[in-house]
Amino acid sequence: PLGRKTAAGGGSLNIHIHAVASTSALGANWNDLQSVLEGRREPHHLQTDHYSPGKTQYIFTIPPFSTIVSPRRYLNLLLSTADQISEEVRTCIHQFGTNKIGLVLGTSTAGILEGEFAFREQELSGSLPPTYDYQQQEMGAPAQALARHWGLRGPVSTISTACSSGAKAFRTAWRWLDTHWCDAVIVAGIDTLCQLTVQGFSSLEALSSKRCNPMSLHRKGINLGEAVALFLVQRSGTGPVIRGVGESSDAYHISSPQPEGLGAESAMRRALVEAQLQPQDIDYINLHGTATSLNDRMESFAVSRLFGNNTPCSSTKPLTGHCLGAAGSIEAAILSGILLNSENSVLPPHIWDHVPDPDLAPIRLVQPGECASRPIKHVLSNSFAFGGGNCSLVISRGKA
């Protein structure tokens, strides 16, 4: 059996989600998101060469999308999503003061789109646009901008560990609350599409020109997406609880996971130990599920060893795309919505062609329209990154 305590997250401390905001290809509110999960609406996607001229890619975008994408789109999406929880943040400011509210943001591209526009103009005109400042694309710029937006004076930090950034931001928030450095923390994750990421993954031959097909024999790679998600968390409350955060490092290869999923398994085990739960307590697993051959293989092995073939699992990346630094955040937002809104919710479906890969370990994949067989109390979300930076979150239903 798993142990009952870990020092990594302060032992018995849980962090309670007081407010959630998200914007993605699923939409910008719970009704939009739920309609996609239940198959009543398709997520917003395009087949376009806008980010990879001459090579069409299947991407998930935040509508409305124009071929003339504003260079300030990244910041505009961040601030418009933040406005969804501004009332709750203002209440916290009144209660605790601006010095006791922290902000930690996970991202992998920051404002690189700003730089792409500026350098394109320089190529055409011979000079950078007068409105361009290099700070616009520094990794810490979005977090600083959001803190200024609300007038916060507590700690501000940026986590950039590729595809686990948004999930790992919860660990930083956990530590700030545990040490009483903060009384409330805004946890955010954001990544928007840009040529750097699309062409970078294209050069790795990791992109699929069709909708991604995780865990299938016929999978061809990932679809990129974009998302923003924000959470207001505190030490107490009645909302969903981040009950365990498990981290590990493969230290195996810069872009390939450890083949047997040992690091992934370690992260899940650590999350369960910290949550003081056993594998059989988990009602649903949100897989990292990128639809790449190496990731799917190792994750199936890790999940199968720990949970067998009993726990419902799915990848939501065929609904959102792989949102990179925001992947862990948008997936945590989906799971928080499920825990907040229904005792017996429709589980996120695993969208694929139903052709299993015999080289993968058997795990139980959720069918479209499938409801949980019991009230959902505890869910687990996986985020695994380049360099083997793994993070698993256990999120539990709050007390009524």
PDB file of C-alpha atoms in Angstrom, residues 2 33 50 55 86 125 139 157 204 224 246 271 277 279 296 317 327 332 345 371 373:
ATOM      1  CA  LEU A   2       1.005   3.598  -0.500  1.00  0.00           C
ATOM      2  CA  LEU A  33     -17.122  23.229 -22.045  1.00  0.00           C
ATOM      3  CA  HIS A  50      -0.948  30.428 -40.916  1.00  0.00           C
ATOM      4  CA  LYS A  55       2.337  23.305 -44.626  1.00  0.00           C
ATOM      5  CA  SER A  86     -11.987  39.808 -10.965  1.00  0.00           C
ATOM      6  CA  SER A 125      10.902  47.951 -43.262  1.00  0.00           C
ATOM      7  CA  MET A 139       9.144  34.698 -19.817  1.00  0.00           C
ATOM      8  CA  SER A 157       6.713  34.004 -10.170  1.00  0.00           C
ATOM      9  CA  LEU A 204      10.455  17.202 -34.804  1.00  0.00           C
ATOM     10  CA  LEU A 224      -1.236  22.081 -30.936  1.00  0.00           C
ATOM     11  CA  GLY A 246       3.427  14.743  -7.366  1.00  0.00           C
ATOM     12  CA  ALA A 271       0.520  12.717  -5.719  1.00  0.00           C
ATOM     13  CA  LEU A 277      -5.334   8.161  -1.105  1.00  0.00           C
ATOM     14  CA  PRO A 279      -5.189   4.027  -6.428  1.00  0.00           C
ATOM     15  CA  ASP A 296       1.376   7.020 -25.149  1.00  0.00           C
ATOM     16  CA  LYS A 317      -6.167  16.763 -26.130  1.00  0.00           C
ATOM     17  CA  ALA A 327      -2.012  22.025 -20.735  1.00  0.00           C
ATOM     18  CA  ALA A 332      -7.277  21.119 -14.143  1.00  0.00           C
ATOM     19  CA  SER A 345     -21.075  13.849 -14.531  1.00  0.00           C
ATOM     20  CA  CYS A 371     -21.138   8.591 -17.048  1.00  0.00           C
ATOM     21  CA  SER A 373     -20.325   4.610 -12.213  1.00  0.00           C
TER      22      SER A 373
END
